[in-house]
mmCIF file with all atom_site columns, C-alpha atoms in Angstrom:
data_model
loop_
_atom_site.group_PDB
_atom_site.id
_atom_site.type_symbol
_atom_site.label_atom_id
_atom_site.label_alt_id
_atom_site.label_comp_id
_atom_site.label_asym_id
_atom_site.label_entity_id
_atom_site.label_seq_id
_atom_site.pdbx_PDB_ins_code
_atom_site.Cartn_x
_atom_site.Cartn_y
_atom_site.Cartn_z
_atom_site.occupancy
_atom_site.B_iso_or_equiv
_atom_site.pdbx_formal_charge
_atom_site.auth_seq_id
_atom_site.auth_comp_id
_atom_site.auth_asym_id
_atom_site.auth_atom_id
_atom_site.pdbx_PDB_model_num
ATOM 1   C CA . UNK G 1 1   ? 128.949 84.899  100.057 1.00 82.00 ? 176 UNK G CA 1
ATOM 2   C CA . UNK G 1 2   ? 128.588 81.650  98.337  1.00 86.00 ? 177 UNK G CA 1
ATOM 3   C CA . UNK G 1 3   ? 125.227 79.970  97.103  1.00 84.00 ? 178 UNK G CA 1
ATOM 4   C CA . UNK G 1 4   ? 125.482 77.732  99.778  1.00 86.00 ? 179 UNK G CA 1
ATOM 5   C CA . UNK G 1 5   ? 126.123 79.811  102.370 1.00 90.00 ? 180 UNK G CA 1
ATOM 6   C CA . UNK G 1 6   ? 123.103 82.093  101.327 1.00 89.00 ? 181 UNK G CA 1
ATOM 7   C CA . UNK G 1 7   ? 120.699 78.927  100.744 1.00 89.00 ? 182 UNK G CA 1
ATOM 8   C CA . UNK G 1 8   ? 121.438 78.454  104.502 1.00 90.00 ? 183 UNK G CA 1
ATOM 9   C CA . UNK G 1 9   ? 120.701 81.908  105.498 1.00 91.00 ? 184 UNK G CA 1
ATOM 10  C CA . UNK G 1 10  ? 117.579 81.892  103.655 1.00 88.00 ? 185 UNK G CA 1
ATOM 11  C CA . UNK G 1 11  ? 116.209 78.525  105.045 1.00 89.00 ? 186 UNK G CA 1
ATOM 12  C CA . UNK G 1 12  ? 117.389 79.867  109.294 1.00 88.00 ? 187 UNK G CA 1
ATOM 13  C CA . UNK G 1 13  ? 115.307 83.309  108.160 1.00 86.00 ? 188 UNK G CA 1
ATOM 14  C CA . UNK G 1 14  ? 112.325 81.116  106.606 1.00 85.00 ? 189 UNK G CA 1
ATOM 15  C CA . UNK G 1 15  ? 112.583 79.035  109.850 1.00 82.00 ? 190 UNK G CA 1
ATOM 16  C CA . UNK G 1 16  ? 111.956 82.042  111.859 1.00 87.00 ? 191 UNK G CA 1
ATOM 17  C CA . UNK G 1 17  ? 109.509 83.600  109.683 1.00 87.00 ? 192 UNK G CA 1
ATOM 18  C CA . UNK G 1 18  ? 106.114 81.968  110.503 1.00 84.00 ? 193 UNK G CA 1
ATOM 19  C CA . UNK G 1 19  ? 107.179 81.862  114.632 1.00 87.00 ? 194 UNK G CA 1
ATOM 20  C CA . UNK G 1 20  ? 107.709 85.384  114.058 1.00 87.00 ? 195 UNK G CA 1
ATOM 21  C CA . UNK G 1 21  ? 104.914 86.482  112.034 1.00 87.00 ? 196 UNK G CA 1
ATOM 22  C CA . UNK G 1 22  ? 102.347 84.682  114.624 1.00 88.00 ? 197 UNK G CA 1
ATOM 23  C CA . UNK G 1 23  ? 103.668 86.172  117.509 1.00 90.00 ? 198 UNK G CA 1
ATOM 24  C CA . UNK G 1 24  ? 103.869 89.589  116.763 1.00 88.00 ? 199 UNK G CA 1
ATOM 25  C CA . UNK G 1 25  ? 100.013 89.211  115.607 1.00 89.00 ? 200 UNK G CA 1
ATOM 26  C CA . UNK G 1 26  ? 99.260  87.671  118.878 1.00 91.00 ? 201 UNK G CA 1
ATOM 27  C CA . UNK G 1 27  ? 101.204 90.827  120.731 1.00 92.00 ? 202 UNK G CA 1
ATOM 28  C CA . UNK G 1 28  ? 99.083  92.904  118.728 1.00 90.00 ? 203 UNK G CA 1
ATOM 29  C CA . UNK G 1 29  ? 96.130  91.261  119.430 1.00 89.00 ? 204 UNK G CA 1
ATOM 30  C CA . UNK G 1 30  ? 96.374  91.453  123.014 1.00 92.00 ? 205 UNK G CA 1
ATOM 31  C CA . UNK G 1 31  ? 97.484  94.899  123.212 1.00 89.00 ? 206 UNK G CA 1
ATOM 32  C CA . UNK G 1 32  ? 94.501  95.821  121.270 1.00 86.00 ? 207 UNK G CA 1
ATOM 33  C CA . UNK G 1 33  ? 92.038  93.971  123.854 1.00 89.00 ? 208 UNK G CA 1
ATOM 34  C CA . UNK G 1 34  ? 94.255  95.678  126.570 1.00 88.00 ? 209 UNK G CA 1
ATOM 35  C CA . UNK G 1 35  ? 93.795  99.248  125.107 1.00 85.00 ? 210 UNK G CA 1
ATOM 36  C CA . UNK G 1 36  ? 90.003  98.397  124.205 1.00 84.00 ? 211 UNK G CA 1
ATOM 37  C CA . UNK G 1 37  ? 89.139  97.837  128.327 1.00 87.00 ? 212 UNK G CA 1
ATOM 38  C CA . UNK G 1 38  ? 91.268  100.665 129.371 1.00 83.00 ? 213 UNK G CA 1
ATOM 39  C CA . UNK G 1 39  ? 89.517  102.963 127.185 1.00 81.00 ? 214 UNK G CA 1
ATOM 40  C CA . UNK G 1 40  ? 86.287  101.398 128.653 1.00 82.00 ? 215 UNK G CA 1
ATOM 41  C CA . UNK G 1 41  ? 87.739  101.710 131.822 1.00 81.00 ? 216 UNK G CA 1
ATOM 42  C CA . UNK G 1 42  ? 88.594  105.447 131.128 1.00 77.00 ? 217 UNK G CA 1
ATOM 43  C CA . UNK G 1 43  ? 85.179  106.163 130.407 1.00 75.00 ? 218 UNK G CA 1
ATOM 44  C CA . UNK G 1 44  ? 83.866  104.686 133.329 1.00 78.00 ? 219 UNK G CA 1
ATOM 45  C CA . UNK G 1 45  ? 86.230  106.854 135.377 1.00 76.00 ? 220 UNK G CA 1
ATOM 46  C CA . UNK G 1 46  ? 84.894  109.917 133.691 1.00 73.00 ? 221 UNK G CA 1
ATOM 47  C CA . UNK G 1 47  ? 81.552  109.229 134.152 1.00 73.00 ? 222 UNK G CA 1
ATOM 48  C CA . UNK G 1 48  ? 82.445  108.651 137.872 1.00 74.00 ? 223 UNK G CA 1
ATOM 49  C CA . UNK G 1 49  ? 84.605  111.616 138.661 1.00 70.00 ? 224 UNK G CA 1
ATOM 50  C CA . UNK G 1 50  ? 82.139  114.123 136.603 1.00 69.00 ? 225 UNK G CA 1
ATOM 51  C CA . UNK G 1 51  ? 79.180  112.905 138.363 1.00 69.00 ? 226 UNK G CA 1
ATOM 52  C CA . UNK G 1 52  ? 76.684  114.504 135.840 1.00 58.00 ? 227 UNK G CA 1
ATOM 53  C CA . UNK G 1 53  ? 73.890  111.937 136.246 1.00 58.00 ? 228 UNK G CA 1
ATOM 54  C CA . UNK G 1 54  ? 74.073  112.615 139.938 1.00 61.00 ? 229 UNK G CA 1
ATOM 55  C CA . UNK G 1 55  ? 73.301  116.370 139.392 1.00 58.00 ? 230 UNK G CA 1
ATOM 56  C CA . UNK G 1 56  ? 70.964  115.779 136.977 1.00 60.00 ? 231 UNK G CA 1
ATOM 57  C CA . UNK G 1 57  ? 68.656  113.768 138.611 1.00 58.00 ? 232 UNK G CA 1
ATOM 58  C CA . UNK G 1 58  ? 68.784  114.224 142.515 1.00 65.00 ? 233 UNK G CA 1
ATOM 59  C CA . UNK G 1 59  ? 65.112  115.093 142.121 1.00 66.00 ? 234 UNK G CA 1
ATOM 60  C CA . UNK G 1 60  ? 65.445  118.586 143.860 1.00 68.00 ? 235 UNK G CA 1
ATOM 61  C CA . UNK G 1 61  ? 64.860  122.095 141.911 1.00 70.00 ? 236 UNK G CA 1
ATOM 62  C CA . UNK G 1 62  ? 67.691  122.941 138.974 1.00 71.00 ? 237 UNK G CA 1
ATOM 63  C CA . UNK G 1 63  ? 69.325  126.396 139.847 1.00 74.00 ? 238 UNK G CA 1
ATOM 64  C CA . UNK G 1 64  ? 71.244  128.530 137.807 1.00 79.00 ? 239 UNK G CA 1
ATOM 65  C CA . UNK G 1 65  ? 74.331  127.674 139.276 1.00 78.00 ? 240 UNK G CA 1
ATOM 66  C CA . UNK G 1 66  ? 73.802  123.605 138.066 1.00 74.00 ? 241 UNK G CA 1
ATOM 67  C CA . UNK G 1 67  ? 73.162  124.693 135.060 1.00 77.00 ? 242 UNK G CA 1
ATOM 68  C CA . UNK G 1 68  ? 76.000  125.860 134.455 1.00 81.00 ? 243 UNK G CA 1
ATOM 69  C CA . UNK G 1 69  ? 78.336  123.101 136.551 1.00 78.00 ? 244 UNK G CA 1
ATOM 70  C CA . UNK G 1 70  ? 76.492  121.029 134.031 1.00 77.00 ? 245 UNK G CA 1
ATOM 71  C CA . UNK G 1 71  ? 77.126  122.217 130.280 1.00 82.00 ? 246 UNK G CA 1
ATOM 72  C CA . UNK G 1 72  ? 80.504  122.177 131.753 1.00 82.00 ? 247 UNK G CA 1
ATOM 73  C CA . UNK G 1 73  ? 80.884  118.725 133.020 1.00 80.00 ? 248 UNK G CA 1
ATOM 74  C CA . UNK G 1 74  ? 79.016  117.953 129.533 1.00 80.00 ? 249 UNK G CA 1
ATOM 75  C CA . UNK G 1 75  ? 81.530  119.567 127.640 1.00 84.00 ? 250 UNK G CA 1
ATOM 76  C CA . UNK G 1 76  ? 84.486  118.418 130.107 1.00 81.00 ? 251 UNK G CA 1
ATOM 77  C CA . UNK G 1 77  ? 83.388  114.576 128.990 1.00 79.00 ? 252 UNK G CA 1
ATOM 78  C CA . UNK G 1 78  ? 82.717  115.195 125.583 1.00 82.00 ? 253 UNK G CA 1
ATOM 79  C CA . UNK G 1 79  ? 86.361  116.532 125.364 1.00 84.00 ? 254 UNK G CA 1
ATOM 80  C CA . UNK G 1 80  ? 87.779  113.968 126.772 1.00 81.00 ? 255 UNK G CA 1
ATOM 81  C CA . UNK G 1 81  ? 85.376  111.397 125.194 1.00 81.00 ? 256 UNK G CA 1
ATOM 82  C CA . UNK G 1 82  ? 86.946  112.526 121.616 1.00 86.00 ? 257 UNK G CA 1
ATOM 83  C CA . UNK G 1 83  ? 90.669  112.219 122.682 1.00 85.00 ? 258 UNK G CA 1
ATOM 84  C CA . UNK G 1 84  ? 89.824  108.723 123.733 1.00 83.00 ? 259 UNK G CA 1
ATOM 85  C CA . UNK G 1 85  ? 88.309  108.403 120.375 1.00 85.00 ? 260 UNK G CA 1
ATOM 86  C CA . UNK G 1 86  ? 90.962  109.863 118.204 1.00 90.00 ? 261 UNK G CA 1
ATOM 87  C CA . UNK G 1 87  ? 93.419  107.927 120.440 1.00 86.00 ? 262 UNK G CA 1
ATOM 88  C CA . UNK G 1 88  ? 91.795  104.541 119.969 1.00 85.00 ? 263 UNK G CA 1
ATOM 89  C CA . UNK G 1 89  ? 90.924  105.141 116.217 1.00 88.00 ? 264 UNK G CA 1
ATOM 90  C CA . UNK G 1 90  ? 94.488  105.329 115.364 1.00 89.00 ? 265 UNK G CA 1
ATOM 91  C CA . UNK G 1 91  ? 95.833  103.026 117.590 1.00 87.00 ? 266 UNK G CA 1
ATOM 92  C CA . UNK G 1 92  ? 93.203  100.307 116.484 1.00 86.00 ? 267 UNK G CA 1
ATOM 93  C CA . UNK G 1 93  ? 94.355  101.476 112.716 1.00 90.00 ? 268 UNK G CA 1
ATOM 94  C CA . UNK G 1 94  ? 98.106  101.002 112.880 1.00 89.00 ? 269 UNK G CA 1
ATOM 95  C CA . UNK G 1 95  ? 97.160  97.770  115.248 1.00 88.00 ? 270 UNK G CA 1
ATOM 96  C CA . UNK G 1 96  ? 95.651  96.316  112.239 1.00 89.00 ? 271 UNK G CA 1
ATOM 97  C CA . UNK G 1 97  ? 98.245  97.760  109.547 1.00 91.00 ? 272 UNK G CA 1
ATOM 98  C CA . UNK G 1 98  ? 100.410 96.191  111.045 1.00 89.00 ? 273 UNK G CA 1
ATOM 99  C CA . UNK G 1 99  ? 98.457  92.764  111.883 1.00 86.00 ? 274 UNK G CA 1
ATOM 100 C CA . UNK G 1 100 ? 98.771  92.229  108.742 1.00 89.00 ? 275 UNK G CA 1
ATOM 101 C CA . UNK G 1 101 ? 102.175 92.894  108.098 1.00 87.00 ? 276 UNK G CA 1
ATOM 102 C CA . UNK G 1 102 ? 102.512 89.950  110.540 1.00 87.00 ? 277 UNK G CA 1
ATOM 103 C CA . UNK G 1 103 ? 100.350 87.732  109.023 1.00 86.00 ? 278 UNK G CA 1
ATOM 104 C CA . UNK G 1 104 ? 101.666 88.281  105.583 1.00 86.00 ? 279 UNK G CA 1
ATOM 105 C CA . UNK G 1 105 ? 105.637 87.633  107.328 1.00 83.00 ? 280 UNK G CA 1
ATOM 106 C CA . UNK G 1 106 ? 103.487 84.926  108.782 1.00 83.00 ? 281 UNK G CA 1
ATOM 107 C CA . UNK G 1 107 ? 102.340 83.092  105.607 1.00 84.00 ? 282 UNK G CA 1
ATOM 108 C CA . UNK G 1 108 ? 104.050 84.782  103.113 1.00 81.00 ? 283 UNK G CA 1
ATOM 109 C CA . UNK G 1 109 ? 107.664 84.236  101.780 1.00 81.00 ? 284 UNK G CA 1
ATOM 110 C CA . UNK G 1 110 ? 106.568 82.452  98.559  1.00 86.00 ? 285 UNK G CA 1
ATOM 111 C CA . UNK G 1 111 ? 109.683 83.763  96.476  1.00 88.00 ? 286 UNK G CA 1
ATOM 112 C CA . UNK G 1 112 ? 111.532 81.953  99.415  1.00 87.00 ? 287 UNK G CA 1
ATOM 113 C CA . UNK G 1 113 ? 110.270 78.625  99.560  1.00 87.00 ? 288 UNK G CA 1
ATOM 114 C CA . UNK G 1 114 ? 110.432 78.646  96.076  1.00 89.00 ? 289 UNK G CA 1
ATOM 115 C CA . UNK G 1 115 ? 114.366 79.013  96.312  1.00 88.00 ? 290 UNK G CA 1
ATOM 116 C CA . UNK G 1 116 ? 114.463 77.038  99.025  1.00 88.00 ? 291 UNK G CA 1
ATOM 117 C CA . UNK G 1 117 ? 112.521 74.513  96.754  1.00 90.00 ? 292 UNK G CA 1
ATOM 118 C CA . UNK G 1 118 ? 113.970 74.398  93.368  1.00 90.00 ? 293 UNK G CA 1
ATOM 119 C CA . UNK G 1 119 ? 117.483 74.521  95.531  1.00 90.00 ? 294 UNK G CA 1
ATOM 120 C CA . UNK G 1 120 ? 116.849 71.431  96.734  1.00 90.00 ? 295 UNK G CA 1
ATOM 121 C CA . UNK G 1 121 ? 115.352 69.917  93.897  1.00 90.00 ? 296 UNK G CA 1
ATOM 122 C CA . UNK G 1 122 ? 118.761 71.322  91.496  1.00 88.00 ? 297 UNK G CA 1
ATOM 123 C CA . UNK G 1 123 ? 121.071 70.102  94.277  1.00 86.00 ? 298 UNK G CA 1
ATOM 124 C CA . UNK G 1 124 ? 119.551 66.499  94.239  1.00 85.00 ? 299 UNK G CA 1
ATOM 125 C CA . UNK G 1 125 ? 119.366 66.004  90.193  1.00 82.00 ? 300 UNK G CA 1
ATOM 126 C CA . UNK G 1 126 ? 123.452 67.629  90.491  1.00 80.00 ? 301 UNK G CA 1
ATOM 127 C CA . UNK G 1 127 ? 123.517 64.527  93.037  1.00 76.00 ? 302 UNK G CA 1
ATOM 128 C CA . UNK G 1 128 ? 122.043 61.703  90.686  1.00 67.00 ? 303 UNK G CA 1
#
């Protein structure tokens, strides 16, 4: 591979770079605000299908027998309430990991504009 040729690969990957960099943030960032109302939406349906504040507070006399549908609908939702945390926590982290990866692909690349730069700058003083 010549100079010439690789100049010219370099400035078509540069090109690409920032377009690149900037979308794959902005899929990030709306995957993240997808996963963040699912998760809320998850814990809505929990709530819903476990019914404990219904139980709870009917108003009518507690029996044995709620007491114990109750610690475990409690401990049903607090189960499932720390999968959905342990699930979002790492999503969210490698989300953001690799946000910035895209960002810096995004903005970064100083080593290559330099090239790119002094390139241009060599091949026009050549040209003089």
């Amino acid at each position: 591979m010549t100079d010439e040729q690789y100049i010219e690969f370099i400035r078509k990957n540069h090109a690409r770079r920032k377009l690149a960099g900037i979308l794959g943030f902005l899929i990030i960032v709306a995957t993240g605000i997808g996963t963040y109302f699912a998760s809320k939406d998850q814990d809505q349906w929990i709530d819903d299908f476990l019914e404990a504040d219904d139980t709870l507070f009917e108003g009518r006399a507690i029996t044995e027998q709620d007491v114990v549908l109750t610690e475990t609908m409690i401990d049903t939702a607090q189960s499932l309430g720390t999968e959905n945390g342990i699930f979002m926590g790492h999503f969210m982290s490698v989300a953001v990991m690799f946000g910035l990866g895209c960002l810096v692909h995004a903005f970064g690349g100083r080593k290559d504009r330099l090239l790119l730069e002094y390139y241009d700058r060599a091949v026009s003083d050549n040209e003089r």
